[in-house]
C-alpha cells in the first residue's frame, strides 16, 4: 500500500500515472478508430462487429469499467496536479513571457497550458458521444433500429448522425482538440515515463506522432466523408 | 542610455508589494545589469530613498545567488546567461524594463527582489549527497569511470542552484534542480549505493516544500543559465519508478 | 616585540605530520557530543571542516552570509586542484609539489606546513572523487591531469573550467548530510560581527541575522574562522561582492595576530574595467597565456584599432623583457610589467588601462577550431562581457586583485595565538608565503578542513578542562553591546556619502599605493589619507533604514568601516617589509632592470601584527622562518 500511495501522491508518481493512463486511453482511441473504420466495409461488417462486441456480455462491462477507471484516474490526478500547480505560484508575474525563444517550443508551451481546458472539452465531448451513440439521446429517431439480421443497426445510426452538419462539426472540432491535447500528451508521456534512450526515444516519438496523425485524420475523415456524401456510395 | 524601470518593491515577507517606476539616466551599454541597478541604488540612496534589495555575490555567473525576472524571463533575454553576466548592450535606449522577483510559494519574498531559496537546501539535505566519511575514501583511480558517464554527470552537476527553473516554470516546479542532482550521482559509480534511497527522499522532500509538478513545458531548460537538459527530468522519473519497485522503498 | 613560535614538530620533514598525529590528544566518540564548535564560513575550508567535525560527532554551528552555504566564493575557482599523485608518471612526488609551492611563495612560508599540504594533497583527491566530484577523465576511465601555472609536471585535477564549483558542491553536499543527521546547525544569511573571549579562550561569537537584524550570541568550546580573504579592499577585484575582512578583522581587534597582510596576489589576465560604475573584475584563466601574445602599440596613446597597427609598430614587451619565459612568466611578474607599461601611457582601451592579448598568430598557426577547443568557453565569456569577438579583435586584459596570502597568524595546528580560535583556508596566512601558485588554493582549503582541523581541534578540546560558558556571561554581553553601539553609530551619522563611494575611494587609494607596486613615500601618504578617509566616513556616511530589517546599506557600511581600519594594517606591513618578495614589490628594492630583490637576512620571517587601537601603530611580532629542507634561491625567469 505504501508504494501505491506514493505512486499516487508524489509529484513524479502522479505524473507517471497520468502518463500511463493517457497512453492507455490513447491506445483505446486507436482501437476505437480501427473499429470505426469497419464502416467502410459496409453495413454487414459494421453491424456484426458491433454485435460481436455486445455479445461479450460481462466482459464488455468489465472493459467498460476498466476504461472508466482509467479515465477517472487520468482526469482526477490531472486535476489534482493542476490545482497544486496553481497553488505553487500564488502571485502571478506582471509580465508573462515564455523563456523559450523558438516558435515551435513556444507553441508547445501553449499546448501545455491548454491541457486542462482541452481535457475538459474532451470530457464533455465523450459525454456527448455517449449520449449520441450509446444512449441515443441526441439523434433518437436513428437509434434503436435493427437491420435485416435483427442486429442493432449501428451502421445506419452512424450514417444518419453524421449527415447532420452540426453533429459532424462537433465531432471534427473535438477531434482537432484531441489532437492538440495529444500534441503535448503523446511526447510528454515518454518524458514522464523516463524514456531517454538515444536510439529508442526518437523512434518511439516518431511512431507516436504517426499514430496521433492517424487518429485525428481518421476520426475526422469518417464524419466528413459521410456529410459530404462520399460514403456510403450512392447513399 | 535612458531607461524606465518598473521594479517590484516589497518591504518584507508579510507586507504587500507593488511595481514602482523609476527613470534612470546615464546607463552605459558596457554596464552589467546589476551595475545598472547599483547605479539606481546609488541615486536612490543619495536622495534618501531605500535602495532596491537584490541578491548577488560572485558576479561572474557561477555562485547562483543573483536572480530577477526581467521582462518576464528569469535572468533576462540572453540564453545561457545569469543576470550578473547580462549586459546593458542587449537593451535599447528608452526601453521599459520590468524587474520582478522569482515567484513561487516555496520561494517567499524576503524584500523587494530578494527571495528565500532555502527550500533548495532542504531538498539537498534530504539526500543530495554521497555518504562517504572523510578518511574512508579508496584510492581515486580504483574505480574507473567511463569518460562519457563522467561528462554526463558533469553536465548535470553544473547546476548553480539559482532557482531560475522554478521561476520560469508555469507550475513553479523544481524538477530540473532535483533531477540535475539525482542524475549527477546516478551517473557515477560512487553514487550507486544510495541511488534508490536518494531519489525517493529528494523527490518527496521537493513535494513537501510546496513546489509544483512537471507538465513538461520545458521552460526550465530554456531559462537555465547553465542550459541543463530536461532529459535529466526523464531520468529522474525513471529513477523514482525503479526506486519505488526496490527494497529501498520499504526503508525510506 | 616577541618571537612567535609556530610549534612545528621536530623530526625529519617527511615524518613531522605523522609523528605529530601520534602525539595529539583524542576525544572519545561518546564525549564529542559534549563539545560545540562554531565554524564561520562555508567555502571549501569551512564546509569541509563543518562536515568533518559533524561526522565525527561534535555539535557544529556553521554560519555564512550568503543565502545558502553552496554559494561561498570558492565556487568561482576555475583552473583546478593540485595533488602529488604522479598519475602521469612524469616525475612528480610530494617533495616536488612541496618545493614548487615553497619556491612559488618566494620562501616566505613555513616549510613544515607546506610539506604537510603536499602530503595530504593525494588524500584530498580520493575524498573528492568519493564524494562525487565529476573530475575530467581519460577514455580509459582514469583521472585526467593538466599542467598549470608554469610548473614542469602535470599534477592539476580539473572539472572543465569549474573545478572550484564542483569541489564546493561536494563539500556542501557533505555538509548537507550532516545537517540532515542533526550534527550541524546551519545559519545562512548570518554575519559574524564579533569574537567572544572568556578567560583568554575563544568561546563564542556575536552575529547579526541579515534578514531580521537580530543580534545573537553563540557560545562554543572552539571557534573556526574560514571566512576567506580580503581582496575586496581594492574595491575592484575578482572576489565576490560580499567578500570582506570583517570576521578576521574583528578577531584581530580581540587580540588575534594578523600575519603578512601586505601579501596580496594580483592576477594578470582579467577583463579591464570599463568605467566608473564597474563593480567587479572578471578573471580569465591563466591558460590563455599559453597561446596568446601580449602587446601594446609602440607609440604612446596610439588610438588606432589593433588590426590597423602593423606588426613593426607593436611591442611584445613580455617577450622582449623575458626572452626565456616570454608570455608565460609567473603571475606577479606579468602583472607588474603590464601595470608599468600602462602607467607609462602605452595602455589600450577606453580608459588606457589594458594590454592586448592577441590570438591571431595562434589562430594562423593552429587553426580556429583548435583555439576554439582550447579556449572556446573563455572566448565566449569574454564576448559576453565586452561585446567583442576575440577571434577577430585581440582581447584586452589588465591585472586585478585575486587572492590574499596574508591572514590571521596560526601555528602548525592552525590555531591562532588566541587558544580555541582556529583559522582555515584563505583566512589564515600559512601555506602560500608571499605568492600563491595556481591550483593551490583549493588544495589548501580542503587540506585544512578535511584532514588537519579534525586532528588538531581534538587535541585542543581534550586538553585542560574548560569551564562551561553560557551566553549570559559578561563577555558576551559586553561584545554584543559593542556590536550594537557600532551599528547605532553607523545609523546615526546620517551624512551625505554612500558606503560604496567610500569603498571606491579607499580601493583606488590602496590599488595605487599598496597594490602591485609599493614605495615608502606612497605608503606613508596612504596611511595619512586612510586615516582622513576614515574620519570622513564616520562623519559623513549615509546609512538609511534601521537595524531591524534587511538592510543592504548597513551590511555594506559595516564592512567598509572594517576595511578602512584594516587598510592601515596593510600599509604598515608593506612599509615595514623593506624588501621585494613574491607579490610584495617595493620600488626601492629592485635590480637595475626591475627585478625583485629579496632580503633573507633581515626579512626571512612572518610578520604578525597585534592590534593596539584604531589609528595606532600595531605591534610587530616575528616568527622566524627556518629552512631545513630547501635553500632559498633567487627566482629568475629571464
Short mmCIF file of C-alpha atoms in Angstrom, two decimals, chain B residues 21-22 36 44 76 89 93 102 109-111 117 124 155 158 173-174 177 192 204 219 227 245:
data_model
loop_
_atom_site.label_atom_id
_atom_site.label_comp_id
_atom_site.label_asym_id
_atom_site.label_seq_id
_atom_site.Cartn_x
_atom_site.Cartn_y
_atom_site.Cartn_z
CA UNK B 21 8.55 53.07 -11.71
CA UNK B 22 11.97 54.75 -11.81
CA UNK B 36 22.81 49.32 -13.73
CA UNK B 44 18.11 56.36 -4.61
CA UNK B 76 16.66 38.10 -18.77
CA UNK B 89 24.06 46.47 -24.61
CA UNK B 93 17.76 53.47 -25.17
CA UNK B 102 11.41 34.86 -8.67
CA UNK B 109 9.92 37.18 -0.99
CA UNK B 110 12.14 38.49 1.80
CA UNK B 111 12.42 42.03 0.50
CA UNK B 117 15.50 29.77 -1.64
CA UNK B 124 19.73 18.58 -0.89
CA UNK B 155 26.58 18.26 -17.35
CA UNK B 158 26.95 22.15 -13.37
CA UNK B 173 8.23 23.18 -10.25
CA UNK B 174 11.72 22.34 -9.01
CA UNK B 177 17.01 21.27 -9.96
CA UNK B 192 25.15 3.77 -6.75
CA UNK B 204 9.34 13.60 -1.61
CA UNK B 219 10.59 26.28 -19.75
CA UNK B 227 21.44 25.06 -20.07
CA UNK B 245 9.93 -1.06 -7.02
#
